[in-house]
Amino acid sequence: MNNPASTAQRPYQSINFAQKLGLFSEQWTPKVIAEMNDYQFKISRLQGEFVWHAHAETDETFIVLDGLLHIDFRDGRVSIASGEMFVVPRGVEHKPWSEEEVKLLLIEPRGVLNTGDQGGERTAQNDIWI
Amino acid sequence: MNNPASTAQRPYQSINFAQKLGLFSEQWTPKVIAEMNDYQFKISRLQGEFVWHAHAETDETFIVLDGLLHIDFRDGRVSIASGEMFVVPRGVEHKPWSEEEVKLLLIEPRGVLNTGDQGGERTAQNDIWI
């Protein structure tokens, strides 16, 4: 296949979401693919239920690349399909979940943990680049 | 068609890129669709050549939703296809262009002008929500 990105001269190279997602199969382990100022772009695979948590200091952006992601709130729910995004406001408790595997782009400040203020065994190692 | 997002309870509603892009046809006029902290997500339609410019204070993220975007630098070029992203570093002169229409998601701090430090007739009105 002809990948137009391959024509980029160094050090200018686009980042292909599908190519990066193909480099790992484990779920709930966000991987950093790019930075913009002090924000990071992370891709992740999710399936099943996560834990309730909040991020007191920052909003958190979810862009769904493939699949259907649900985020439960204490007073409602949003369902985010491929080609859609949602910004979870800072301090708002939320619980992501999905029936089938979801491929996701997360955007948030460098240093934000996946479990926010909740911690626990579901906390993924942070700042892992792929 | 069954849009899963339609099941979201108020005030929780996903943002659909294609639906937002369908609301306008003019090119080179970024429209804000969401905010994360002091950053804005903007969609835009581009075709042809833009002006050389730089943003001295911030990186700028391009995510291509449809089409093939080229960004020329003084010492190279990157080509960004649908499903790909690129972050233009702060202070780096760049000129976006495309042969066919490109549908794009831009991410940058609130208040950033499309022409950066260059100004001129190609400067779009800022902070227009859609």
PDB file of C-alpha atoms in Angstrom:
ATOM      1  CA  MET A   1       0.000   0.000   0.000  1.00  0.00           C
ATOM      2  CA  ASN A   2       1.181   3.512  -0.726  1.00  0.00           C
ATOM      3  CA  ASN A   3       1.391   5.436   2.527  1.00  0.00           C
ATOM      4  CA  PRO A   4       1.606   9.149   1.742  1.00  0.00           C
ATOM      5  CA  ALA A   5       3.280   9.717   5.095  1.00  0.00           C
ATOM      6  CA  SER A   6       6.287   7.788   3.899  1.00  0.00           C
ATOM      7  CA  THR A   7       7.127  10.715   1.639  1.00  0.00           C
ATOM      8  CA  ALA A   8       7.735  12.984   4.619  1.00  0.00           C
ATOM      9  CA  GLN A   9      11.282  14.172   5.006  1.00  0.00           C
ATOM     10  CA  ARG A  10      13.018  13.724   8.324  1.00  0.00           C
ATOM     11  CA  PRO A  11      12.419  14.902  10.930  1.00  0.00           C
ATOM     12  CA  TYR A  12       8.879  15.510   9.694  1.00  0.00           C
ATOM     13  CA  GLN A  13       6.767  12.364   9.945  1.00  0.00           C
ATOM     14  CA  SER A  14       3.028  12.051  10.468  1.00  0.00           C
ATOM     15  CA  ILE A  15       1.716   9.731  13.190  1.00  0.00           C
ATOM     16  CA  ASN A  16      -0.665   7.028  11.992  1.00  0.00           C
ATOM     17  CA  PHE A  17      -3.172   5.893  14.632  1.00  0.00           C
ATOM     18  CA  ALA A  18      -3.768   2.439  13.103  1.00  0.00           C
ATOM     19  CA  GLN A  19      -0.048   1.781  12.747  1.00  0.00           C
ATOM     20  CA  LYS A  20       0.574   2.717  16.377  1.00  0.00           C
ATOM     21  CA  LEU A  21      -2.394   0.626  17.586  1.00  0.00           C
ATOM     22  CA  GLY A  22      -0.957  -2.333  15.715  1.00  0.00           C
ATOM     23  CA  LEU A  23       2.119  -2.276  17.932  1.00  0.00           C
ATOM     24  CA  PHE A  24       0.348  -3.599  21.040  1.00  0.00           C
ATOM     25  CA  SER A  25      -2.701  -5.614  22.025  1.00  0.00           C
ATOM     26  CA  GLU A  26      -3.033  -5.122  25.792  1.00  0.00           C
ATOM     27  CA  GLN A  27      -6.018  -3.150  27.067  1.00  0.00           C
ATOM     28  CA  TRP A  28      -6.254  -0.258  29.558  1.00  0.00           C
ATOM     29  CA  THR A  29      -2.612   0.746  29.054  1.00  0.00           C
ATOM     30  CA  PRO A  30      -2.434   4.188  27.413  1.00  0.00           C
ATOM     31  CA  LYS A  31       0.646   4.769  25.236  1.00  0.00           C
ATOM     32  CA  VAL A  32       1.943   8.240  24.407  1.00  0.00           C
ATOM     33  CA  ILE A  33       2.293   8.945  20.677  1.00  0.00           C
ATOM     34  CA  ALA A  34       2.790  12.735  20.638  1.00  0.00           C
ATOM     35  CA  GLU A  35       3.046  15.870  22.743  1.00  0.00           C
ATOM     36  CA  MET A  36       1.688  19.379  22.207  1.00  0.00           C
ATOM     37  CA  ASN A  37       3.179  21.831  24.713  1.00  0.00           C
ATOM     38  CA  ASP A  38       2.578  20.092  28.081  1.00  0.00           C
ATOM     39  CA  TYR A  39      -0.243  17.893  26.775  1.00  0.00           C
ATOM     40  CA  GLN A  40       0.046  14.296  25.649  1.00  0.00           C
ATOM     41  CA  PHE A  41      -1.771  12.288  22.990  1.00  0.00           C
ATOM     42  CA  LYS A  42      -2.240   8.680  24.088  1.00  0.00           C
ATOM     43  CA  ILE A  43      -3.762   5.728  22.299  1.00  0.00           C
ATOM     44  CA  SER A  44      -5.389   2.904  24.204  1.00  0.00           C
ATOM     45  CA  ARG A  45      -7.479  -0.223  23.792  1.00  0.00           C
ATOM     46  CA  LEU A  46     -10.365  -0.628  26.232  1.00  0.00           C
ATOM     47  CA  GLN A  47     -12.925  -3.351  26.854  1.00  0.00           C
ATOM     48  CA  GLY A  48     -15.137  -4.101  29.833  1.00  0.00           C
ATOM     49  CA  GLU A  49     -15.545  -1.811  32.839  1.00  0.00           C
ATOM     50  CA  PHE A  50     -13.075   0.629  34.325  1.00  0.00           C
ATOM     51  CA  VAL A  51     -13.211   2.111  37.846  1.00  0.00           C
ATOM     52  CA  TRP A  52     -15.048   5.230  38.938  1.00  0.00           C
ATOM     53  CA  HIS A  53     -12.596   8.111  39.158  1.00  0.00           C
ATOM     54  CA  ALA A  54     -12.157  11.830  38.572  1.00  0.00           C
ATOM     55  CA  HIS A  55      -9.330  14.175  37.635  1.00  0.00           C
ATOM     56  CA  ALA A  56      -9.534  17.145  39.996  1.00  0.00           C
ATOM     57  CA  GLU A  57      -7.120  19.365  38.072  1.00  0.00           C
ATOM     58  CA  THR A  58      -7.954  18.843  34.415  1.00  0.00           C
ATOM     59  CA  ASP A  59     -10.480  18.118  31.717  1.00  0.00           C
ATOM     60  CA  GLU A  60      -9.845  14.915  29.746  1.00  0.00           C
ATOM     61  CA  THR A  61     -10.575  14.385  26.039  1.00  0.00           C
ATOM     62  CA  PHE A  62     -11.720  11.101  24.501  1.00  0.00           C
ATOM     63  CA  ILE A  63     -11.678  10.655  20.713  1.00  0.00           C
ATOM     64  CA  VAL A  64     -12.961   7.259  19.579  1.00  0.00           C
ATOM     65  CA  LEU A  65     -11.024   5.797  16.636  1.00  0.00           C
ATOM     66  CA  ASP A  66     -12.903   2.500  16.470  1.00  0.00           C
ATOM     67  CA  GLY A  67     -15.759   0.963  18.448  1.00  0.00           C
ATOM     68  CA  LEU A  68     -18.351   2.373  20.822  1.00  0.00           C
ATOM     69  CA  LEU A  69     -17.244   3.794  24.163  1.00  0.00           C
ATOM     70  CA  HIS A  70     -19.661   4.487  27.001  1.00  0.00           C
ATOM     71  CA  ILE A  71     -18.836   6.807  29.889  1.00  0.00           C
ATOM     72  CA  ASP A  72     -21.120   6.633  32.890  1.00  0.00           C
ATOM     73  CA  PHE A  73     -21.566   9.638  35.132  1.00  0.00           C
ATOM     74  CA  ARG A  74     -23.338   9.706  38.482  1.00  0.00           C
ATOM     75  CA  ASP A  75     -26.254  11.409  36.735  1.00  0.00           C
ATOM     76  CA  GLY A  76     -26.116  10.159  33.169  1.00  0.00           C
ATOM     77  CA  ARG A  77     -24.181   8.560  30.361  1.00  0.00           C
ATOM     78  CA  VAL A  78     -22.549   9.478  27.075  1.00  0.00           C
ATOM     79  CA  SER A  79     -21.941   7.025  24.245  1.00  0.00           C
ATOM     80  CA  ILE A  80     -19.108   7.954  21.881  1.00  0.00           C
ATOM     81  CA  ALA A  81     -18.843   6.237  18.500  1.00  0.00           C
ATOM     82  CA  SER A  82     -15.985   6.161  16.009  1.00  0.00           C
ATOM     83  CA  GLY A  83     -15.499   9.667  14.612  1.00  0.00           C
ATOM     84  CA  GLU A  84     -16.794  11.308  17.755  1.00  0.00           C
ATOM     85  CA  MET A  85     -15.253  12.997  20.779  1.00  0.00           C
ATOM     86  CA  PHE A  86     -16.186  14.020  24.292  1.00  0.00           C
ATOM     87  CA  VAL A  87     -14.475  16.140  26.929  1.00  0.00           C
ATOM     88  CA  VAL A  88     -14.974  14.996  30.530  1.00  0.00           C
ATOM     89  CA  PRO A  89     -14.907  18.123  32.709  1.00  0.00           C
ATOM     90  CA  ARG A  90     -12.413  18.333  35.530  1.00  0.00           C
ATOM     91  CA  GLY A  91     -13.617  16.948  38.846  1.00  0.00           C
ATOM     92  CA  VAL A  92     -16.509  14.974  37.359  1.00  0.00           C
ATOM     93  CA  GLU A  93     -16.651  11.327  38.418  1.00  0.00           C
ATOM     94  CA  HIS A  94     -16.812   9.021  35.438  1.00  0.00           C
ATOM     95  CA  LYS A  95     -16.500   5.349  34.551  1.00  0.00           C
ATOM     96  CA  PRO A  96     -15.574   4.331  30.987  1.00  0.00           C
ATOM     97  CA  TRP A  97     -16.793   0.970  29.726  1.00  0.00           C
ATOM     98  CA  SER A  98     -17.503  -0.888  26.522  1.00  0.00           C
ATOM     99  CA  GLU A  99     -18.937  -4.198  25.444  1.00  0.00           C
ATOM    100  CA  GLU A 100     -16.572  -4.688  22.502  1.00  0.00           C
ATOM    101  CA  GLU A 101     -12.995  -3.452  22.239  1.00  0.00           C
ATOM    102  CA  VAL A 102     -12.655   0.283  21.710  1.00  0.00           C
ATOM    103  CA  LYS A 103      -9.632   1.980  20.157  1.00  0.00           C
ATOM    104  CA  LEU A 104      -9.215   5.407  21.610  1.00  0.00           C
ATOM    105  CA  LEU A 105      -7.197   8.622  21.452  1.00  0.00           C
ATOM    106  CA  LEU A 106      -6.859  10.366  24.824  1.00  0.00           C
ATOM    107  CA  ILE A 107      -5.652  13.950  25.222  1.00  0.00           C
ATOM    108  CA  GLU A 108      -4.688  15.315  28.630  1.00  0.00           C
ATOM    109  CA  PRO A 109      -1.831  17.112  30.380  1.00  0.00           C
ATOM    110  CA  ARG A 110       1.424  15.234  30.870  1.00  0.00           C
ATOM    111  CA  GLY A 111       1.408  13.404  34.192  1.00  0.00           C
ATOM    112  CA  VAL A 112      -2.298  12.560  34.426  1.00  0.00           C
ATOM    113  CA  LEU A 113      -2.893   8.992  35.649  1.00  0.00           C
ATOM    114  CA  ASN A 114      -5.592   6.846  34.091  1.00  0.00           C
ATOM    115  CA  THR A 115      -7.275   6.273  37.441  1.00  0.00           C
ATOM    116  CA  GLY A 116      -7.100   9.940  38.485  1.00  0.00           C
ATOM    117  CA  ASP A 117      -7.653  10.395  42.225  1.00  0.00           C
ATOM    118  CA  GLN A 118      -8.747   6.789  42.670  1.00  0.00           C
ATOM    119  CA  GLY A 119      -5.483   4.900  42.268  1.00  0.00           C
ATOM    120  CA  GLY A 120      -5.543   1.160  42.861  1.00  0.00           C
ATOM    121  CA  GLU A 121      -4.641  -1.895  40.831  1.00  0.00           C
ATOM    122  CA  ARG A 122      -6.071  -0.518  37.575  1.00  0.00           C
ATOM    123  CA  THR A 123      -3.533   2.325  37.549  1.00  0.00           C
ATOM    124  CA  ALA A 124      -1.380   1.991  34.428  1.00  0.00           C
ATOM    125  CA  GLN A 125       2.274   2.939  34.197  1.00  0.00           C
ATOM    126  CA  ASN A 126       2.396   6.513  32.980  1.00  0.00           C
ATOM    127  CA  ASP A 127       4.342   8.232  30.205  1.00  0.00           C
ATOM    128  CA  ILE A 128       4.966   5.068  28.176  1.00  0.00           C
ATOM    129  CA  TRP A 129       5.774   6.049  24.572  1.00  0.00           C
ATOM    130  CA  ILE A 130       5.132   3.870  21.585  1.00  0.00           C
TER     131      ILE A 130
ATOM    132  CA  MET B   1     -29.756   5.419  10.943  1.00  0.00           C
ATOM    133  CA  ASN B   2     -29.216   4.582  14.567  1.00  0.00           C
ATOM    134  CA  ASN B   3     -26.795   7.068  16.103  1.00  0.00           C
ATOM    135  CA  PRO B   4     -25.555   5.696  19.433  1.00  0.00           C
ATOM    136  CA  ALA B   5     -24.783   9.215  20.569  1.00  0.00           C
ATOM    137  CA  SER B   6     -28.483  10.004  20.550  1.00  0.00           C
ATOM    138  CA  THR B   7     -28.860   7.882  23.665  1.00  0.00           C
ATOM    139  CA  ALA B   8     -26.723  10.265  25.722  1.00  0.00           C
ATOM    140  CA  GLN B   9     -28.563  11.981  28.526  1.00  0.00           C
ATOM    141  CA  ARG B  10     -28.346  15.726  28.816  1.00  0.00           C
ATOM    142  CA  PRO B  11     -26.003  17.439  29.329  1.00  0.00           C
ATOM    143  CA  TYR B  12     -23.788  14.593  28.123  1.00  0.00           C
ATOM    144  CA  GLN B  13     -23.576  14.518  24.334  1.00  0.00           C
ATOM    145  CA  SER B  14     -20.773  13.307  22.139  1.00  0.00           C
ATOM    146  CA  ILE B  15     -19.513  15.547  19.333  1.00  0.00           C
ATOM    147  CA  ASN B  16     -19.635  14.009  15.866  1.00  0.00           C
ATOM    148  CA  PHE B  17     -17.013  15.375  13.457  1.00  0.00           C
ATOM    149  CA  ALA B  18     -18.952  14.530  10.277  1.00  0.00           C
ATOM    150  CA  GLN B  19     -22.130  16.099  11.628  1.00  0.00           C
ATOM    151  CA  LYS B  20     -20.280  19.292  12.537  1.00  0.00           C
ATOM    152  CA  LEU B  21     -18.492  19.413   9.174  1.00  0.00           C
ATOM    153  CA  GLY B  22     -21.867  19.130   7.471  1.00  0.00           C
ATOM    154  CA  LEU B  23     -22.926  22.446   8.975  1.00  0.00           C
ATOM    155  CA  PHE B  24     -20.685  24.578   6.755  1.00  0.00           C
ATOM    156  CA  SER B  25     -18.903  24.450   3.406  1.00  0.00           C
ATOM    157  CA  GLU B  26     -16.507  27.436   3.467  1.00  0.00           C
ATOM    158  CA  GLN B  27     -12.786  26.704   3.554  1.00  0.00           C
ATOM    159  CA  TRP B  28     -10.001  28.088   5.789  1.00  0.00           C
ATOM    160  CA  THR B  29     -12.437  29.134   8.529  1.00  0.00           C
ATOM    161  CA  PRO B  30     -11.817  27.046  11.664  1.00  0.00           C
ATOM    162  CA  LYS B  31     -14.893  26.483  13.855  1.00  0.00           C
ATOM    163  CA  VAL B  32     -14.641  25.608  17.546  1.00  0.00           C
ATOM    164  CA  ILE B  33     -16.477  22.409  18.542  1.00  0.00           C
ATOM    165  CA  ALA B  34     -15.106  21.784  22.042  1.00  0.00           C
ATOM    166  CA  GLU B  35     -12.766  23.031  24.741  1.00  0.00           C
ATOM    167  CA  MET B  36     -10.420  21.171  27.098  1.00  0.00           C
ATOM    168  CA  ASN B  37      -9.090  23.474  29.827  1.00  0.00           C
ATOM    169  CA  ASP B  38      -7.761  26.476  27.840  1.00  0.00           C
ATOM    170  CA  TYR B  39      -7.378  24.519  24.589  1.00  0.00           C
ATOM    171  CA  GLN B  40      -9.836  24.479  21.711  1.00  0.00           C
ATOM    172  CA  PHE B  41     -10.793  21.787  19.200  1.00  0.00           C
ATOM    173  CA  LYS B  42     -11.576  23.314  15.816  1.00  0.00           C
ATOM    174  CA  ILE B  43     -12.741  21.720  12.589  1.00  0.00           C
ATOM    175  CA  SER B  44     -11.905  23.209   9.241  1.00  0.00           C
ATOM    176  CA  ARG B  45     -12.048  22.578   5.514  1.00  0.00           C
ATOM    177  CA  LEU B  46      -8.902  23.425   3.558  1.00  0.00           C
ATOM    178  CA  GLN B  47      -7.982  23.365  -0.125  1.00  0.00           C
ATOM    179  CA  GLY B  48      -5.200  25.076  -2.051  1.00  0.00           C
ATOM    180  CA  GLU B  49      -2.333  26.967  -0.467  1.00  0.00           C
ATOM    181  CA  PHE B  50      -2.221  28.855   2.801  1.00  0.00           C
ATOM    182  CA  VAL B  51       0.352  31.484   3.803  1.00  0.00           C
ATOM    183  CA  TRP B  52       3.699  30.886   5.487  1.00  0.00           C
ATOM    184  CA  HIS B  53       3.354  31.582   9.198  1.00  0.00           C
ATOM    185  CA  ALA B  54       4.455  30.471  12.646  1.00  0.00           C
ATOM    186  CA  HIS B  55       3.015  30.461  16.147  1.00  0.00           C
ATOM    187  CA  ALA B  56       5.752  31.747  18.453  1.00  0.00           C
ATOM    188  CA  GLU B  57       4.036  30.754  21.683  1.00  0.00           C
ATOM    189  CA  THR B  58       2.562  27.325  21.051  1.00  0.00           C
ATOM    190  CA  ASP B  59       2.659  23.990  19.284  1.00  0.00           C
ATOM    191  CA  GLU B  60      -0.293  23.287  16.972  1.00  0.00           C
ATOM    192  CA  THR B  61      -1.877  19.892  16.360  1.00  0.00           C
ATOM    193  CA  PHE B  62      -3.359  18.762  13.041  1.00  0.00           C
ATOM    194  CA  ILE B  63      -5.529  15.615  12.884  1.00  0.00           C
ATOM    195  CA  VAL B  64      -6.742  14.790   9.370  1.00  0.00           C
ATOM    196  CA  LEU B  65     -10.321  13.482   9.280  1.00  0.00           C
ATOM    197  CA  ASP B  66     -10.584  13.180   5.501  1.00  0.00           C
ATOM    198  CA  GLY B  67      -8.219  13.889   2.614  1.00  0.00           C
ATOM    199  CA  LEU B  68      -4.480  14.429   2.379  1.00  0.00           C
ATOM    200  CA  LEU B  69      -2.903  17.497   3.973  1.00  0.00           C
ATOM    201  CA  HIS B  70       0.601  18.647   3.175  1.00  0.00           C
ATOM    202  CA  ILE B  71       2.547  21.006   5.424  1.00  0.00           C
ATOM    203  CA  ASP B  72       5.651  22.565   3.939  1.00  0.00           C
ATOM    204  CA  PHE B  73       8.517  23.636   6.174  1.00  0.00           C
ATOM    205  CA  ARG B  74      11.543  25.668   5.143  1.00  0.00           C
ATOM    206  CA  ASP B  75      13.562  22.440   5.219  1.00  0.00           C
ATOM    207  CA  GLY B  76      11.053  19.720   4.428  1.00  0.00           C
ATOM    208  CA  ARG B  77       7.475  18.561   4.174  1.00  0.00           C
ATOM    209  CA  VAL B  78       5.055  16.299   5.989  1.00  0.00           C
ATOM    210  CA  SER B  79       2.023  14.686   4.355  1.00  0.00           C
ATOM    211  CA  ILE B  80      -0.804  13.776   6.723  1.00  0.00           C
ATOM    212  CA  ALA B  81      -3.509  11.360   5.568  1.00  0.00           C
ATOM    213  CA  SER B  82      -6.883  10.559   7.107  1.00  0.00           C
ATOM    214  CA  GLY B  83      -6.325   8.820  10.439  1.00  0.00           C
ATOM    215  CA  GLU B  84      -3.031  10.570  11.010  1.00  0.00           C
ATOM    216  CA  MET B  85      -1.821  13.512  13.084  1.00  0.00           C
ATOM    217  CA  PHE B  86       1.123  15.863  13.288  1.00  0.00           C
ATOM    218  CA  VAL B  87       2.209  18.462  15.827  1.00  0.00           C
ATOM    219  CA  VAL B  88       3.862  21.577  14.392  1.00  0.00           C
ATOM    220  CA  PRO B  89       6.390  22.784  16.981  1.00  0.00           C
ATOM    221  CA  ARG B  90       6.117  26.349  18.256  1.00  0.00           C
ATOM    222  CA  GLY B  91       8.027  28.907  16.282  1.00  0.00           C
ATOM    223  CA  VAL B  92       8.443  26.732  13.191  1.00  0.00           C
ATOM    224  CA  GLU B  93       7.398  28.369   9.937  1.00  0.00           C
ATOM    225  CA  HIS B  94       4.932  26.236   8.042  1.00  0.00           C
ATOM    226  CA  LYS B  95       2.559  26.417   5.089  1.00  0.00           C
ATOM    227  CA  PRO B  96      -0.405  24.010   4.900  1.00  0.00           C
ATOM    228  CA  TRP B  97      -1.710  23.105   1.459  1.00  0.00           C
ATOM    229  CA  SER B  98      -3.696  20.429  -0.321  1.00  0.00           C
ATOM    230  CA  GLU B  99      -4.728  19.559  -3.837  1.00  0.00           C
ATOM    231  CA  GLU B 100      -8.179  18.232  -2.873  1.00  0.00           C
ATOM    232  CA  GLU B 101     -10.338  19.394   0.012  1.00  0.00           C
ATOM    233  CA  VAL B 102      -9.111  18.270   3.434  1.00  0.00           C
ATOM    234  CA  LYS B 103     -11.318  17.968   6.516  1.00  0.00           C
ATOM    235  CA  LEU B 104      -9.283  18.667   9.580  1.00  0.00           C
ATOM    236  CA  LEU B 105      -9.350  18.759  13.374  1.00  0.00           C
ATOM    237  CA  LEU B 106      -7.059  21.431  14.865  1.00  0.00           C
ATOM    238  CA  ILE B 107      -6.077  21.548  18.533  1.00  0.00           C
ATOM    239  CA  GLU B 108      -4.412  24.617  20.000  1.00  0.00           C
ATOM    240  CA  PRO B 109      -4.762  27.050  22.902  1.00  0.00           C
ATOM    241  CA  ARG B 110      -7.742  29.388  22.921  1.00  0.00           C
ATOM    242  CA  GLY B 111      -6.901  32.640  21.158  1.00  0.00           C
ATOM    243  CA  VAL B 112      -4.493  31.306  18.536  1.00  0.00           C
ATOM    244  CA  LEU B 113      -5.055  32.876  15.109  1.00  0.00           C
ATOM    245  CA  ASN B 114      -4.877  30.735  11.975  1.00  0.00           C
ATOM    246  CA  THR B 115      -2.233  32.985  10.441  1.00  0.00           C
ATOM    247  CA  GLY B 116      -0.129  33.155  13.616  1.00  0.00           C
ATOM    248  CA  ASP B 117       2.380  36.015  13.519  1.00  0.00           C
ATOM    249  CA  GLN B 118       1.745  36.669   9.843  1.00  0.00           C
ATOM    250  CA  GLY B 119      -1.704  38.277   9.892  1.00  0.00           C
ATOM    251  CA  GLY B 120      -3.120  39.541   6.612  1.00  0.00           C
ATOM    252  CA  GLU B 121      -6.200  38.862   4.572  1.00  0.00           C
ATOM    253  CA  ARG B 122      -6.191  35.118   5.214  1.00  0.00           C
ATOM    254  CA  THR B 123      -6.723  35.666   8.943  1.00  0.00           C
ATOM    255  CA  ALA B 124     -10.035  34.056   9.935  1.00  0.00           C
ATOM    256  CA  GLN B 125     -12.368  35.345  12.615  1.00  0.00           C
ATOM    257  CA  ASN B 126     -11.421  33.570  15.810  1.00  0.00           C
ATOM    258  CA  ASP B 127     -13.432  31.704  18.434  1.00  0.00           C
ATOM    259  CA  ILE B 128     -16.389  30.935  16.154  1.00  0.00           C
ATOM    260  CA  TRP B 129     -18.364  28.019  17.602  1.00  0.00           C
ATOM    261  CA  ILE B 130     -20.430  25.633  15.576  1.00  0.00           C
TER     262      ILE B 130
END
